[in-house]
Short mmCIF file of C-alpha atoms in Angstrom, two decimals:
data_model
loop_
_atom_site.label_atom_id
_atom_site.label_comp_id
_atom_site.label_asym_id
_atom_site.label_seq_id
_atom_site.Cartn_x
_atom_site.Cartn_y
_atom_site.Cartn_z
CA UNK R 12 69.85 113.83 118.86
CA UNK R 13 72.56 115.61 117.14
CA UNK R 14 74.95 114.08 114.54
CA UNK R 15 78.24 113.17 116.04
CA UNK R 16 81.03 115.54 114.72
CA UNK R 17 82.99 114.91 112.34
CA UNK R 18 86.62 114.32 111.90
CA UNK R 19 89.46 115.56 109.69
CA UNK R 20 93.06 114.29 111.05
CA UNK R 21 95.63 115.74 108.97
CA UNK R 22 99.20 113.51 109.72
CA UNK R 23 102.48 114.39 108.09
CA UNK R 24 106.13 112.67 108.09
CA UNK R 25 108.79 114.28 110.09
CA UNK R 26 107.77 117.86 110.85
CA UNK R 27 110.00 119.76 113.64
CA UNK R 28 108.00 121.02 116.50
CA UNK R 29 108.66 124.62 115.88
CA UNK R 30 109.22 124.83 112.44
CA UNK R 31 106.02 127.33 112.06
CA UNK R 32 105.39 130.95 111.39
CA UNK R 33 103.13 130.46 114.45
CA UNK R 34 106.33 129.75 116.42
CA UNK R 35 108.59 132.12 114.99
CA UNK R 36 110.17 130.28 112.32
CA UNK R 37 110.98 131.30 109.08
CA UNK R 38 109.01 128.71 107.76
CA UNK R 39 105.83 130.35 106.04
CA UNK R 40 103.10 128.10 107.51
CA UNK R 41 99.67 130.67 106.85
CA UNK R 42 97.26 127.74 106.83
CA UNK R 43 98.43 125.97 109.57
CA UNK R 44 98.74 129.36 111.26
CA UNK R 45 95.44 129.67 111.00
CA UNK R 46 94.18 126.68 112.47
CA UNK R 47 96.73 127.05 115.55
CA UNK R 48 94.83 130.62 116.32
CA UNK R 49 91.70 128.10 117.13
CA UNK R 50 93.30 125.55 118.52
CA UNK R 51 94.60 123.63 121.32
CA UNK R 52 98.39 123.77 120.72
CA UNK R 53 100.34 121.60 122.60
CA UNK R 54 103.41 122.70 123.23
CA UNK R 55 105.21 119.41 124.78
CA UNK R 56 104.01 116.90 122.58
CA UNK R 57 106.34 114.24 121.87
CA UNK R 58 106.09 110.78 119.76
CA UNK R 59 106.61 107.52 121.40
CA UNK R 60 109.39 106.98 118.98
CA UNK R 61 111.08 108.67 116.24
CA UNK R 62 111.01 106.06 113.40
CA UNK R 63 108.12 105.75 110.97
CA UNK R 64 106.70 102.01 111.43
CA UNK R 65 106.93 102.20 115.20
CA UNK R 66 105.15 105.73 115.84
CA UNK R 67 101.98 105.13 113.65
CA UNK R 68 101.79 101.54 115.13
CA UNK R 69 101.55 102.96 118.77
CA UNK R 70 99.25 106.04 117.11
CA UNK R 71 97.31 103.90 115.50
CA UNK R 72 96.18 101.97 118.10
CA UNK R 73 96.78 103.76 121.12
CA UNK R 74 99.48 100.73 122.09
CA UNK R 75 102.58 100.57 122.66
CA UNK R 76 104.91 98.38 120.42
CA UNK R 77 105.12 95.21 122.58
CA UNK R 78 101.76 95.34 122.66
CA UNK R 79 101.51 95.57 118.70
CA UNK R 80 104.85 93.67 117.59
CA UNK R 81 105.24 96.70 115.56
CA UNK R 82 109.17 97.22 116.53
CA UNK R 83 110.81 97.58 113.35
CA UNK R 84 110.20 100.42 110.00
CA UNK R 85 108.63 97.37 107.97
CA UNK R 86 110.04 96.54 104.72
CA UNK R 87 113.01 98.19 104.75
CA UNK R 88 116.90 97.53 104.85
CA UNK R 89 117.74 94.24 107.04
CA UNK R 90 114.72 94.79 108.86
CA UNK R 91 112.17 91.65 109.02
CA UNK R 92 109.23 93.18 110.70
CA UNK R 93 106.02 92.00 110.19
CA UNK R 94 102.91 94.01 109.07
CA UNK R 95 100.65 94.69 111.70
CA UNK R 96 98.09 92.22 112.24
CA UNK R 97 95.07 93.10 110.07
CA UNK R 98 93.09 91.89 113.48
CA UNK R 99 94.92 94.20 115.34
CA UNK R 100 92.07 97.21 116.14
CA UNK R 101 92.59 100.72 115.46
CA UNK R 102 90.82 103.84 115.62
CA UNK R 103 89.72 103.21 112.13
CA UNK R 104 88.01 99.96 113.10
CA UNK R 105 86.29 101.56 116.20
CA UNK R 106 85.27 104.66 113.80
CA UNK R 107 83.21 101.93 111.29
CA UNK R 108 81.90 99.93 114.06
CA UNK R 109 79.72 103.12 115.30
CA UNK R 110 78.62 104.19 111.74
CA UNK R 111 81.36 106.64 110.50
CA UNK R 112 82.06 106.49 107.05
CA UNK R 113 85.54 106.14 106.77
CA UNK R 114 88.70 107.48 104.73
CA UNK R 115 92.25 106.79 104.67
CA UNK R 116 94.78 108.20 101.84
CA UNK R 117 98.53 108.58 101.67
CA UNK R 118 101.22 106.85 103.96
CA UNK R 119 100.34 104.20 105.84
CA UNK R 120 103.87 102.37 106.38
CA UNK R 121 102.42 99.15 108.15
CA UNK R 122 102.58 96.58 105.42
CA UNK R 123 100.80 94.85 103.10
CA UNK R 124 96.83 95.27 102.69
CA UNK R 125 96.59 96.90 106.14
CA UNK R 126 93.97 99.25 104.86
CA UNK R 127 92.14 97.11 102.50
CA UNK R 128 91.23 94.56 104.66
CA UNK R 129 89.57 96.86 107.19
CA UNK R 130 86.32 97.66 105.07
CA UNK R 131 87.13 101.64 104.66
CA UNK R 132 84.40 103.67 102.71
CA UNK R 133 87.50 105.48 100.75
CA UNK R 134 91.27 104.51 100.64
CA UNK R 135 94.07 104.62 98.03
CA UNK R 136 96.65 102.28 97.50
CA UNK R 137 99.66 103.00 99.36
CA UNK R 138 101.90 100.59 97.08
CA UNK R 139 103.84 98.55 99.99
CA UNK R 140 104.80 95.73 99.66
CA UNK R 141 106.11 93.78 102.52
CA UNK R 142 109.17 91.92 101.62
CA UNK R 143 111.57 90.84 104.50
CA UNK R 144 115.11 90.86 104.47
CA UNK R 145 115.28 87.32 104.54
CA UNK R 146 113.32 87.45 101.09
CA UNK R 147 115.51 89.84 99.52
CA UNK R 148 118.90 88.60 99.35
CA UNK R 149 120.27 91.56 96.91
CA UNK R 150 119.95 94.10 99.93
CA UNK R 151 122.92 95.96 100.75
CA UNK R 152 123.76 99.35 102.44
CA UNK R 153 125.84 99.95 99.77
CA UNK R 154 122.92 99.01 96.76
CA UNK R 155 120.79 101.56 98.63
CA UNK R 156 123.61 103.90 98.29
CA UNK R 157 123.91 103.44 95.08
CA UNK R 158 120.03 103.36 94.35
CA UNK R 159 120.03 107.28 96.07
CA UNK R 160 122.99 108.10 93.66
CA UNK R 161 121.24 106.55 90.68
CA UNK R 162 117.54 107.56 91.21
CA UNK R 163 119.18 111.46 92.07
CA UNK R 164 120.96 111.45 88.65
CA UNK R 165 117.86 110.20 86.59
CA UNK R 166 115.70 113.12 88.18
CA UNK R 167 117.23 116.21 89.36
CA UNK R 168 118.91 119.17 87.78
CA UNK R 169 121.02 119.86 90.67
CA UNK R 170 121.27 119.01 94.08
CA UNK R 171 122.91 115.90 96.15
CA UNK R 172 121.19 112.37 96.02
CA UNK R 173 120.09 111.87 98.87
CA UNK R 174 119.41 115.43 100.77
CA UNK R 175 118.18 117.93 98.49
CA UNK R 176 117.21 118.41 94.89
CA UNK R 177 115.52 120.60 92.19
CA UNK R 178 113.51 118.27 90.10
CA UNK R 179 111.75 119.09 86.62
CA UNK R 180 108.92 118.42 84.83
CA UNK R 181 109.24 115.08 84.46
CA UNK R 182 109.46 113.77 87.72
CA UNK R 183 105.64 112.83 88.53
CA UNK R 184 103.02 113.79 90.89
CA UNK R 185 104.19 114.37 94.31
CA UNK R 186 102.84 111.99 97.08
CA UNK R 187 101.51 114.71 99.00
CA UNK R 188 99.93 115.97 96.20
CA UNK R 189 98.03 112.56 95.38
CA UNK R 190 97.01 112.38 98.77
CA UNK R 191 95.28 115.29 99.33
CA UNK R 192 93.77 115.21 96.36
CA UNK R 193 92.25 111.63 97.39
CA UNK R 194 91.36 113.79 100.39
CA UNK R 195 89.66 116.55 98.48
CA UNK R 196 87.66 113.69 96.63
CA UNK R 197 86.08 111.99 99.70
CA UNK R 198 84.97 115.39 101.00
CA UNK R 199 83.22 116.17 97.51
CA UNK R 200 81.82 113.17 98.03
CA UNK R 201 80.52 113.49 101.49
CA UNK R 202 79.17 116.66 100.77
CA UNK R 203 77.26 115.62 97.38
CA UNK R 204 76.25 112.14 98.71
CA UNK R 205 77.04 111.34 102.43
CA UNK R 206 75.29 114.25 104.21
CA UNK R 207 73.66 112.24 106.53
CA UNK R 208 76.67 109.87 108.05
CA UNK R 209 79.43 111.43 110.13
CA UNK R 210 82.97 111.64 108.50
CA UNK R 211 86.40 110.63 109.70
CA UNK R 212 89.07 111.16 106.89
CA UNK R 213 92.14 110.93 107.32
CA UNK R 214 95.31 112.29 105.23
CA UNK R 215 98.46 111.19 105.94
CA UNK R 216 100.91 112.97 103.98
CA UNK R 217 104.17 111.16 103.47
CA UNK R 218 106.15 114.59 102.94
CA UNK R 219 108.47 116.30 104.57
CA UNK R 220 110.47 113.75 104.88
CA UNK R 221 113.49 113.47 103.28
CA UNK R 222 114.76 113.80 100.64
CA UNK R 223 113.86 116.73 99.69
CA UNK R 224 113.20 117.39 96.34
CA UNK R 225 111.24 120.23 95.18
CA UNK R 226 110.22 120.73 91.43
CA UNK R 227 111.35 124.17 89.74
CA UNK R 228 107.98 125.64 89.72
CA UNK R 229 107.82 125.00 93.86
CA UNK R 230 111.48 126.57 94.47
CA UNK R 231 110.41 129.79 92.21
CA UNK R 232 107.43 130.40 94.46
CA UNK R 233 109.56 131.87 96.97
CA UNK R 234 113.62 133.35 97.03
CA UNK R 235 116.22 131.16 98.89
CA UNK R 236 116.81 132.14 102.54
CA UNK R 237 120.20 132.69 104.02
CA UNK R 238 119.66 130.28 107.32
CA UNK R 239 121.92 130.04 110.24
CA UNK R 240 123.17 126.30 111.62
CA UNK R 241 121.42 125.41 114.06
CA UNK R 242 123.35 126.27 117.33
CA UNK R 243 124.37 122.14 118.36
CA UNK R 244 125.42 121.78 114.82
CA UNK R 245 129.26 121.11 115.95
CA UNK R 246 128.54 118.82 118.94
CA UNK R 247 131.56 116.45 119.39
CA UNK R 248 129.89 113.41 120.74
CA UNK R 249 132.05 113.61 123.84
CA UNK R 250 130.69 111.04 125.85
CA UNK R 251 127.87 109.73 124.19
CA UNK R 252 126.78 106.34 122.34
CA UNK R 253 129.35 105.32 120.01
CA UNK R 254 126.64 104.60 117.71
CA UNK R 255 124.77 107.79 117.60
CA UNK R 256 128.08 108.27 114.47
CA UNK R 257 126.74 105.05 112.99
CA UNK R 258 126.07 105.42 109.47
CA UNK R 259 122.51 102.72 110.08
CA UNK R 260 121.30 104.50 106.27
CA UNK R 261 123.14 106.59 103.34
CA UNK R 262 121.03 109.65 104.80
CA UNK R 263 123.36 109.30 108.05
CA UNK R 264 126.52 109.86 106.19
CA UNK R 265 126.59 113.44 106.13
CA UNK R 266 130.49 113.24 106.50
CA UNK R 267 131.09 114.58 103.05
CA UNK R 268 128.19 117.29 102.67
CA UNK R 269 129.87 120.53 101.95
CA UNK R 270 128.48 124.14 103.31
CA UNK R 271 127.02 124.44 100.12
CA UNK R 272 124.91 121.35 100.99
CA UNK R 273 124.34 122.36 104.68
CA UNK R 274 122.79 125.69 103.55
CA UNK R 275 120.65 124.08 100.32
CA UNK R 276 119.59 121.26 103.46
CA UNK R 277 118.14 124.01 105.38
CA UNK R 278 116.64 125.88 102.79
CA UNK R 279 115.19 123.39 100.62
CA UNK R 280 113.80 121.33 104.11
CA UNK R 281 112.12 124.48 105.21
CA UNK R 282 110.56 125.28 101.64
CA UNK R 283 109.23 121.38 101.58
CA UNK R 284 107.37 122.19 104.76
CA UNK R 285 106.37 125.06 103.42
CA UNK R 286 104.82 123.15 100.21
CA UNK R 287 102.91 121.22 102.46
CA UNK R 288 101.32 123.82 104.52
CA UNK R 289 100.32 124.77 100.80
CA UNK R 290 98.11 121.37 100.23
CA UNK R 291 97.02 121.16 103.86
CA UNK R 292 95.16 124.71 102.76
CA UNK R 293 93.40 123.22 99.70
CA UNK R 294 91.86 121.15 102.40
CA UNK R 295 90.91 123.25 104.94
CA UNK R 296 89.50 125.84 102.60
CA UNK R 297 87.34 122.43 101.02
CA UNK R 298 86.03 121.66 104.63
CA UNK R 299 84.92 125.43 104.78
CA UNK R 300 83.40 125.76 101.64
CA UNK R 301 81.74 122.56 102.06
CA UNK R 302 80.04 124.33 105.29
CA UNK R 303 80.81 120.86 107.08
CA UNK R 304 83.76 123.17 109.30
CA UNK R 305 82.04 123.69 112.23
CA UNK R 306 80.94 120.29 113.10
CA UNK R 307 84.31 118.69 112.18
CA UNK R 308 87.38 118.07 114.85
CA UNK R 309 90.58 118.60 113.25
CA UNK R 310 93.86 117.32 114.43
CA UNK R 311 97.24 117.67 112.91
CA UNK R 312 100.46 116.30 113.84
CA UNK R 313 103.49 114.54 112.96
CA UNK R 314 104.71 110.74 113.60
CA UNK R 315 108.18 112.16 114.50
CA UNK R 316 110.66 115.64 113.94
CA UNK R 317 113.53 115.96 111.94
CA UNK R 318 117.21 116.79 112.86
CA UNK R 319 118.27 119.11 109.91
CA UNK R 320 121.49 119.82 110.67
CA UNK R 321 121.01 119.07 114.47
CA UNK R 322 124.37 117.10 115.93
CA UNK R 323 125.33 117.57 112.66
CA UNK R 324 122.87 114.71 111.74
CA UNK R 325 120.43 114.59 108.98
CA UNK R 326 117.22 112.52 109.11
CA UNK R 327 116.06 110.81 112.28
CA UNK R 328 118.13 107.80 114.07
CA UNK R 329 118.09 105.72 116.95
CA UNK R 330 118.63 108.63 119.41
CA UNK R 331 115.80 111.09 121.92
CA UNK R 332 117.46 114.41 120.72
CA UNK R 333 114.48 116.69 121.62
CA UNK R 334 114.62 117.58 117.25
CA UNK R 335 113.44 114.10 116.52
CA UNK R 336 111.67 113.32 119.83
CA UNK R 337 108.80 116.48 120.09
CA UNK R 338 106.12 117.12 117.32
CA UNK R 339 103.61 119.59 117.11
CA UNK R 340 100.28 118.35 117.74
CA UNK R 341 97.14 120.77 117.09
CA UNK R 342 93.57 119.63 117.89
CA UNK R 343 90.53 121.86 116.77
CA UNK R 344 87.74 121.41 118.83
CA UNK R 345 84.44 123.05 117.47
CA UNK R 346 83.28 125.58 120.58
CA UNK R 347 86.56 124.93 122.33
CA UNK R 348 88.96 128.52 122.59
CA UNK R 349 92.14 127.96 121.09
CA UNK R 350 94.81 128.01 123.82
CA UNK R 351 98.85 126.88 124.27
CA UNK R 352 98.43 123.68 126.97
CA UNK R 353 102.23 122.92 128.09
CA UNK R 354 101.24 119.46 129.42
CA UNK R 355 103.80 116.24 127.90
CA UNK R 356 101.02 114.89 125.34
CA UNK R 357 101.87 111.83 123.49
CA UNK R 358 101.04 110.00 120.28
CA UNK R 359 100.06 107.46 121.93
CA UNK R 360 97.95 109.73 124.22
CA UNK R 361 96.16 110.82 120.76
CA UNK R 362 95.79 106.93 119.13
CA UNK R 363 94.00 106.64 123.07
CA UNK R 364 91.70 109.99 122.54
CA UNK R 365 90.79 108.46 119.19
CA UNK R 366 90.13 105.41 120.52
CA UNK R 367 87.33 106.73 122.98
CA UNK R 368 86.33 109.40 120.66
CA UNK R 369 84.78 106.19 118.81
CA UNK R 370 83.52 104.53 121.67
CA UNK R 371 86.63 102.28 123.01
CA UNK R 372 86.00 102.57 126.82
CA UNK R 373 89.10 99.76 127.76
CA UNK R 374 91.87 102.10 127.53
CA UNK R 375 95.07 102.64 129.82
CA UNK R 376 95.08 104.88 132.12
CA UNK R 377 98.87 106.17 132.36
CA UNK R 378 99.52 109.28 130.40
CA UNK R 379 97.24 112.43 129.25
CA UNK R 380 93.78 112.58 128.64
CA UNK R 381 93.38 114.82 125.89
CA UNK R 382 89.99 115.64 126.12
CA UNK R 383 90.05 117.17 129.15
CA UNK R 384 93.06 119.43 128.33
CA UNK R 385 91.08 120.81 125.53
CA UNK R 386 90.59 124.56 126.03
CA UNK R 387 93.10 124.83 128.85
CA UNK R 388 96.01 127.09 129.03
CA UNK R 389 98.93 126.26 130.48
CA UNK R 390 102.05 127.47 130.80
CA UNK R 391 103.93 124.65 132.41
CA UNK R 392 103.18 120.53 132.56
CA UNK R 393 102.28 119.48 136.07
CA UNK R 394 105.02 118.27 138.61
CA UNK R 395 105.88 114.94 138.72
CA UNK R 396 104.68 114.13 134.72
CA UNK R 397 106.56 112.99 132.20
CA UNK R 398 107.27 111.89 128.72
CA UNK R 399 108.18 108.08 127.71
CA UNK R 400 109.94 107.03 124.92
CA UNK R 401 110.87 103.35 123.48
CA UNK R 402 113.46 102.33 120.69
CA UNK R 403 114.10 99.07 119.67
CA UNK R 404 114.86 98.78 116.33
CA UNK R 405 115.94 100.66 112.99
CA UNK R 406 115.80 98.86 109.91
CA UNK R 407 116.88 95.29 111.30
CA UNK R 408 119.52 96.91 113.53
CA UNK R 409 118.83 96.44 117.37
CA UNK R 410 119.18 99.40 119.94
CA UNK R 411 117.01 99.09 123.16
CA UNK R 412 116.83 102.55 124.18
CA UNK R 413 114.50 103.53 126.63
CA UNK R 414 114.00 107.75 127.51
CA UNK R 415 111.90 110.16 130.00
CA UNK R 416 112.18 113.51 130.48
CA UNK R 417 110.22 116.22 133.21
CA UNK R 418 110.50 119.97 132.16
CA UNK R 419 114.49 120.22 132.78
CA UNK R 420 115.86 117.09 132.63
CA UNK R 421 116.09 114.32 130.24
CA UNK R 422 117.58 110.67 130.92
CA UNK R 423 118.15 108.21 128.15
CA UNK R 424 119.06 104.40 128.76
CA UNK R 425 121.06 102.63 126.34
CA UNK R 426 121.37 99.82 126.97
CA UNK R 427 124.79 98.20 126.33
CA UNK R 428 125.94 101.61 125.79
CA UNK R 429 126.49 104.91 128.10
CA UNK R 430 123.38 106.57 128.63
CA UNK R 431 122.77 110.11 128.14
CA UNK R 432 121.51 112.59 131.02
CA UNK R 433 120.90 116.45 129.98
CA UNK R 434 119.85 119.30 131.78
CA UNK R 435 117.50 121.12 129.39
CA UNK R 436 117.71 124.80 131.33
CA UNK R 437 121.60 125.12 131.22
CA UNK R 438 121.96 123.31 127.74
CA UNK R 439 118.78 123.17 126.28
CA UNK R 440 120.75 121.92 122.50
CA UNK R 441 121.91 118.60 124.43
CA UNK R 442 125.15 118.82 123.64
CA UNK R 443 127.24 117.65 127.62
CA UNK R 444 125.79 113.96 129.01
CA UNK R 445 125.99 115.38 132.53
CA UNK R 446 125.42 111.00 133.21
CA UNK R 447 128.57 111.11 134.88
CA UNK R 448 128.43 114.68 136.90
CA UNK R 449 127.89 114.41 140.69
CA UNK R 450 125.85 117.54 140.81
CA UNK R 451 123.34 115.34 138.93
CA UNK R 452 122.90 112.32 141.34
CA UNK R 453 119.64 113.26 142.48
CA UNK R 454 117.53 114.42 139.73
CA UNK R 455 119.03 111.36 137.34
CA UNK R 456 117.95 109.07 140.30
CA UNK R 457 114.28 110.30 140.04
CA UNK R 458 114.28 110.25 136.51
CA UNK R 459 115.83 106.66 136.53
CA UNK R 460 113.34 105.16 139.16
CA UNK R 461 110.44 106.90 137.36
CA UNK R 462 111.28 105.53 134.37
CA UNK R 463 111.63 101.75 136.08
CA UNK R 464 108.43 102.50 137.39
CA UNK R 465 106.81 103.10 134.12
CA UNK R 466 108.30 99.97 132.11
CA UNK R 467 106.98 97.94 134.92
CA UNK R 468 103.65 99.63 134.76
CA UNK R 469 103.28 99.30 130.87
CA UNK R 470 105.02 95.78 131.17
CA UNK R 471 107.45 96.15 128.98
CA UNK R 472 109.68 92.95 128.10
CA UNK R 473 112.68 94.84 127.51
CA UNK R 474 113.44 94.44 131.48
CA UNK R 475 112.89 90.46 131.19
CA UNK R 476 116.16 90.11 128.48
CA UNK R 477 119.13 88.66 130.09
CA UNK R 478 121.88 89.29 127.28
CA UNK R 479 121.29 92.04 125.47
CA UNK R 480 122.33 92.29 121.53
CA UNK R 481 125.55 94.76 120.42
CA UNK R 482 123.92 98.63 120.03
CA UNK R 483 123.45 98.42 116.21
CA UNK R 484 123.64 94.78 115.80
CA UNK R 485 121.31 93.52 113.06
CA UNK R 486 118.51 91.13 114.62
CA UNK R 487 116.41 89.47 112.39
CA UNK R 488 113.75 88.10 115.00
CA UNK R 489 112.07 90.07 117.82
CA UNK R 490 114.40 90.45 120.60
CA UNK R 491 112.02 90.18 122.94
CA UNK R 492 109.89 86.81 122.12
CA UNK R 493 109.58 84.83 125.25
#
């Protein structure tokens, strides 16, 4: 019999969904170019919700977050979200149980010891520290403010704390750098020592998330590029969520960036990504060299997009804008022909392909099976599918948002707010809530009971809450505990 194939899964920290050369962007992304032309690209892949904690908690596991308690970004502003339960399984688990040996390195953002305690073959320290809010009394928005404008002064030789930055020689090894180096390391090692047992490595790369500072030698690779605003840079918020202009973190106060700022933003996001595609080559060429590449599945996504501009918002916040909402989502089957497959994938479709990859046979059966879209083309997702999304919290501040979207229309529930309703043909930036037209009756009635349908199906206890918190409010115990 065969050995199993391996597995190289390659995640990274707020990557747009088209931000590629591969999809005409002016982002210069050769390596991951390359491993889109053999492929399965899928085109509609979306997260199950655009904050860090949340989206690898569903990945992860294949779960969603009531069935985690992962709600919350853990350890971080007024937010008192636990880490995830160290008996909690994951892929990784599953992976060692059927004799994989097993690497994690880089961002892991789901508290204390959640890697050590799992009995991986190779894994680095990711330094967190879970401290609640209640346990750190000094918090403030406006200390974190001032940390940004503090830390920014200490290390960069121009640029605006917190956005963008040229940094010198003194400010350390990136993240990104560490972890694929880590990365690099296990492989060596597998290669030299390990021949024999199956691989599944993992590197999750914490960049390109904000901010985004890029040392000197990094910006002189390549000349500054003369972007354009993205086209639902000016939206006006007419009839939208009152607290889609909250400012939840410092990055959300983008009231007093300057052009100057706007255009550095752009450049210096793109050129970040850019850096990364960079260390994602040094370990794809390593696989190759290694002669391991053909029997090793690769996947590479993102745990959520990035606005950059978009709404004239910077970051990610509690909001479905199709910027934050969609990552790209590659998956590199050995013998499979690459192809563009334009079905709505989901994280937590991939933490669920994972999940039986290793042997986990009790698994949902709502959403996409991703094995058997390997290989397939197609242009358009099947009628009658659709993509889910959850929000509940960001950073101790309680939302409750609730989204699905088919290929033209997208409905968002707030709840104690107006919900959003967008016709993705005629105004594909989301910039009118049609929530209110007449013309839209129909389709938003589908979309609603579809979406009632689907929080019933998954159980979700957001439907069981009687009074329901102020949009924003800060909620220091799970909303949702019975």
């Amino acid at each position: 019999m065969s050995q199993p194939l391996n597995v190289l899964f390659l995640l990274v920290d707020q990557w747009p969904a088209d931000s590629f050369g591969f999809r005409g962007s002016s982002c210069a992304t050769p390596n991951l170019d390359q491993l889109k032309s053999r492929s399965t690209d899928f085109v509609n892949a979306f997260t199950t919700c655009p904050l860090c904690t949340p989206a690898r908690g569903a990945l992860l596991t294949g779960r969603w977050p009531h069935e985690t308690g992962v709600y919350d970004n853990c350890g971080v502003g007024y937010s008192n979200q636990p880490r995830m339960r160290n008996e909690t399984a994951t892929w990784l688990d599953h992976a060692k149980e059927v004799g994989y040996r097993v690497g994690y390195f880089g961002k892991w953002h789901l508290g204390t010891d959640g890697l050590k305690d799992r009995g991986l073959d190779g894994f680095d320290d990711p330094g967190e520290v879970h401290t609640p809010y209640d346990e750190r009394p000094g918090f403030s928005y406006e200390n974190t403010k001032d940390y940004y404008l503090k830390h920014g002064q200490q290390i960069l030789k121009q640029g605006t704390a917190p956005f963008w930055g040229e940094t010198g020689p003194d400010a350390g090894p990136s993240k990104c750098g560490m972890a694929v180096d880590s990365g690099l390391s296990f492989l060596q090692q597998q290669r030299d020592s390990h021949n024999d047992q199956p691989f599944f490595l993992t590197v999750s790369i914490a960049d390109p998330h904000f901010p985004h500072y890029l040392p000197s030698h990094v910006l002189a690779q390549r000349d500054s590029l003369d972007l354009p605003y993205p086209a639902n840079f000016d939206d006006d918020f007419s009839n939208k969520p009152a607290f889609q202009n909250g400012h939840w973190w410092p990055c959300h106060d983008t009231d007093t960036l300057t052009d100057n700022d706007w255009k550095h933003i752009f450049d210096y996001a793109l050129r970040h990504r850019e850096y990364v595609d960079a260390q994602i080559g040094k370990l794809l060429d390593a696989l190759r060299q290694s002669g391991l590449e053909e029997d090793t599945l690769i996947v590479f996504t993102s745990d959520h997009g990035d606005m950059c501009g978009a709404h004239n918002r910077f970051d990610k916040g509690p909001y479905f804008y199709d910027e934050v909402w969609r990552v790209p989502l590659l998956i590199s089957m050995p013998g499979v022909a690459p192809c563009e497959n334009a079905e709505f994938a989901s994280l937590i479709d991939l933490g669920r392909y994972f999940n039986r990859f290793f042997g986990g046979t009790n698994e949902p059966t709502e959403g996409l099976r991703l094995e058997d879209e390997l290989g397939k083309t197609k242009q358009q997702p099947q009628d009658s599918t659709y993509a889910h999304g959850v929000y509940d919290m960001y950073n101790g501040h309680w939302f409750g948002i609730r989204a699905i979207r088919d290929a033209r229309h997208k409905y968002v529930r707030n709840l104690n707010a107006v919900d959003e309703f967008y016709d993705l043909t005629q105004d594909p930036h989301e910039l009118k809530n049609l929530i209110d037209t007449p013309g839209y009756r129909e389709p938003l009635a589908v979309l609603s009971r579809q979406l009632d349908e689907f929080l019933e199906a998954i159980d979700d206890p957001i439907r069981h809450v009687e009074a329901w918190p102020t949009p924003g409010q800060v909620v220091h115990v799970n909303p949702y505990r019975n």
